[in-house]
């Protein structure tokens, strides 16, 4: 689980959102495919993000995610 560091308004994503890494890309550069979901489990966005756009999610952030 990772936390988005900056808003990505064109994707409807806000800094602080927690997402799940679903793939890792090594080429052409290191990137992570991340899925962000709403409280009902519907995908809000799924996109490749660079490491500098993310940080590991804390336990508190993961537990605070809507069920």
PDB file of C-alpha atoms in Angstrom, residues 27-62:
ATOM      1  CA  UNK A  27      11.727  -0.022 -18.063  1.00  0.00           C
ATOM      2  CA  UNK A  28      11.982   2.635 -19.350  1.00  0.00           C
ATOM      3  CA  UNK A  29      12.161   3.831 -15.728  1.00  0.00           C
ATOM      4  CA  UNK A  30      11.107   2.501 -12.344  1.00  0.00           C
ATOM      5  CA  UNK A  31       7.361   3.060 -11.948  1.00  0.00           C
ATOM      6  CA  UNK A  32       4.467   1.516 -10.053  1.00  0.00           C
ATOM      7  CA  UNK A  33       0.997   0.746 -11.377  1.00  0.00           C
ATOM      8  CA  UNK A  34      -1.293   1.832  -8.546  1.00  0.00           C
ATOM      9  CA  UNK A  35      -5.046   1.367  -8.152  1.00  0.00           C
ATOM     10  CA  UNK A  36      -7.053   3.820  -6.049  1.00  0.00           C
ATOM     11  CA  UNK A  37     -10.572   2.784  -4.971  1.00  0.00           C
ATOM     12  CA  UNK A  38     -13.549   4.463  -3.307  1.00  0.00           C
ATOM     13  CA  UNK A  39     -15.288   3.255  -0.132  1.00  0.00           C
ATOM     14  CA  UNK A  40     -17.344   0.760  -2.165  1.00  0.00           C
ATOM     15  CA  UNK A  41     -14.274  -0.767  -3.805  1.00  0.00           C
ATOM     16  CA  UNK A  42     -14.885   0.862  -7.190  1.00  0.00           C
ATOM     17  CA  UNK A  43     -11.780   1.957  -9.026  1.00  0.00           C
ATOM     18  CA  UNK A  44     -11.290   5.723  -8.984  1.00  0.00           C
ATOM     19  CA  UNK A  45      -8.066   5.594 -10.939  1.00  0.00           C
ATOM     20  CA  UNK A  46      -5.357   3.212 -12.032  1.00  0.00           C
ATOM     21  CA  UNK A  47      -2.132   4.592 -13.394  1.00  0.00           C
ATOM     22  CA  UNK A  48       1.625   4.265 -13.484  1.00  0.00           C
ATOM     23  CA  UNK A  49       3.344   6.570 -11.009  1.00  0.00           C
ATOM     24  CA  UNK A  50       6.971   7.403 -10.379  1.00  0.00           C
ATOM     25  CA  UNK A  51       8.572   6.659  -6.993  1.00  0.00           C
ATOM     26  CA  UNK A  52       8.785  10.371  -6.164  1.00  0.00           C
ATOM     27  CA  UNK A  53       4.976  10.622  -6.416  1.00  0.00           C
ATOM     28  CA  UNK A  54       4.446   8.027  -3.667  1.00  0.00           C
ATOM     29  CA  UNK A  55       5.519   6.966  -0.219  1.00  0.00           C
ATOM     30  CA  UNK A  56       4.786   3.816   1.764  1.00  0.00           C
ATOM     31  CA  UNK A  57       1.418   4.036   3.529  1.00  0.00           C
ATOM     32  CA  UNK A  58       1.502   4.025   7.316  1.00  0.00           C
ATOM     33  CA  UNK A  59      -0.464   1.485   9.338  1.00  0.00           C
ATOM     34  CA  UNK A  60      -2.780   4.277  10.496  1.00  0.00           C
ATOM     35  CA  UNK A  61      -3.503   5.338   6.907  1.00  0.00           C
ATOM     36  CA  UNK A  62      -4.258   1.772   5.871  1.00  0.00           C
TER      37      UNK A  62
END
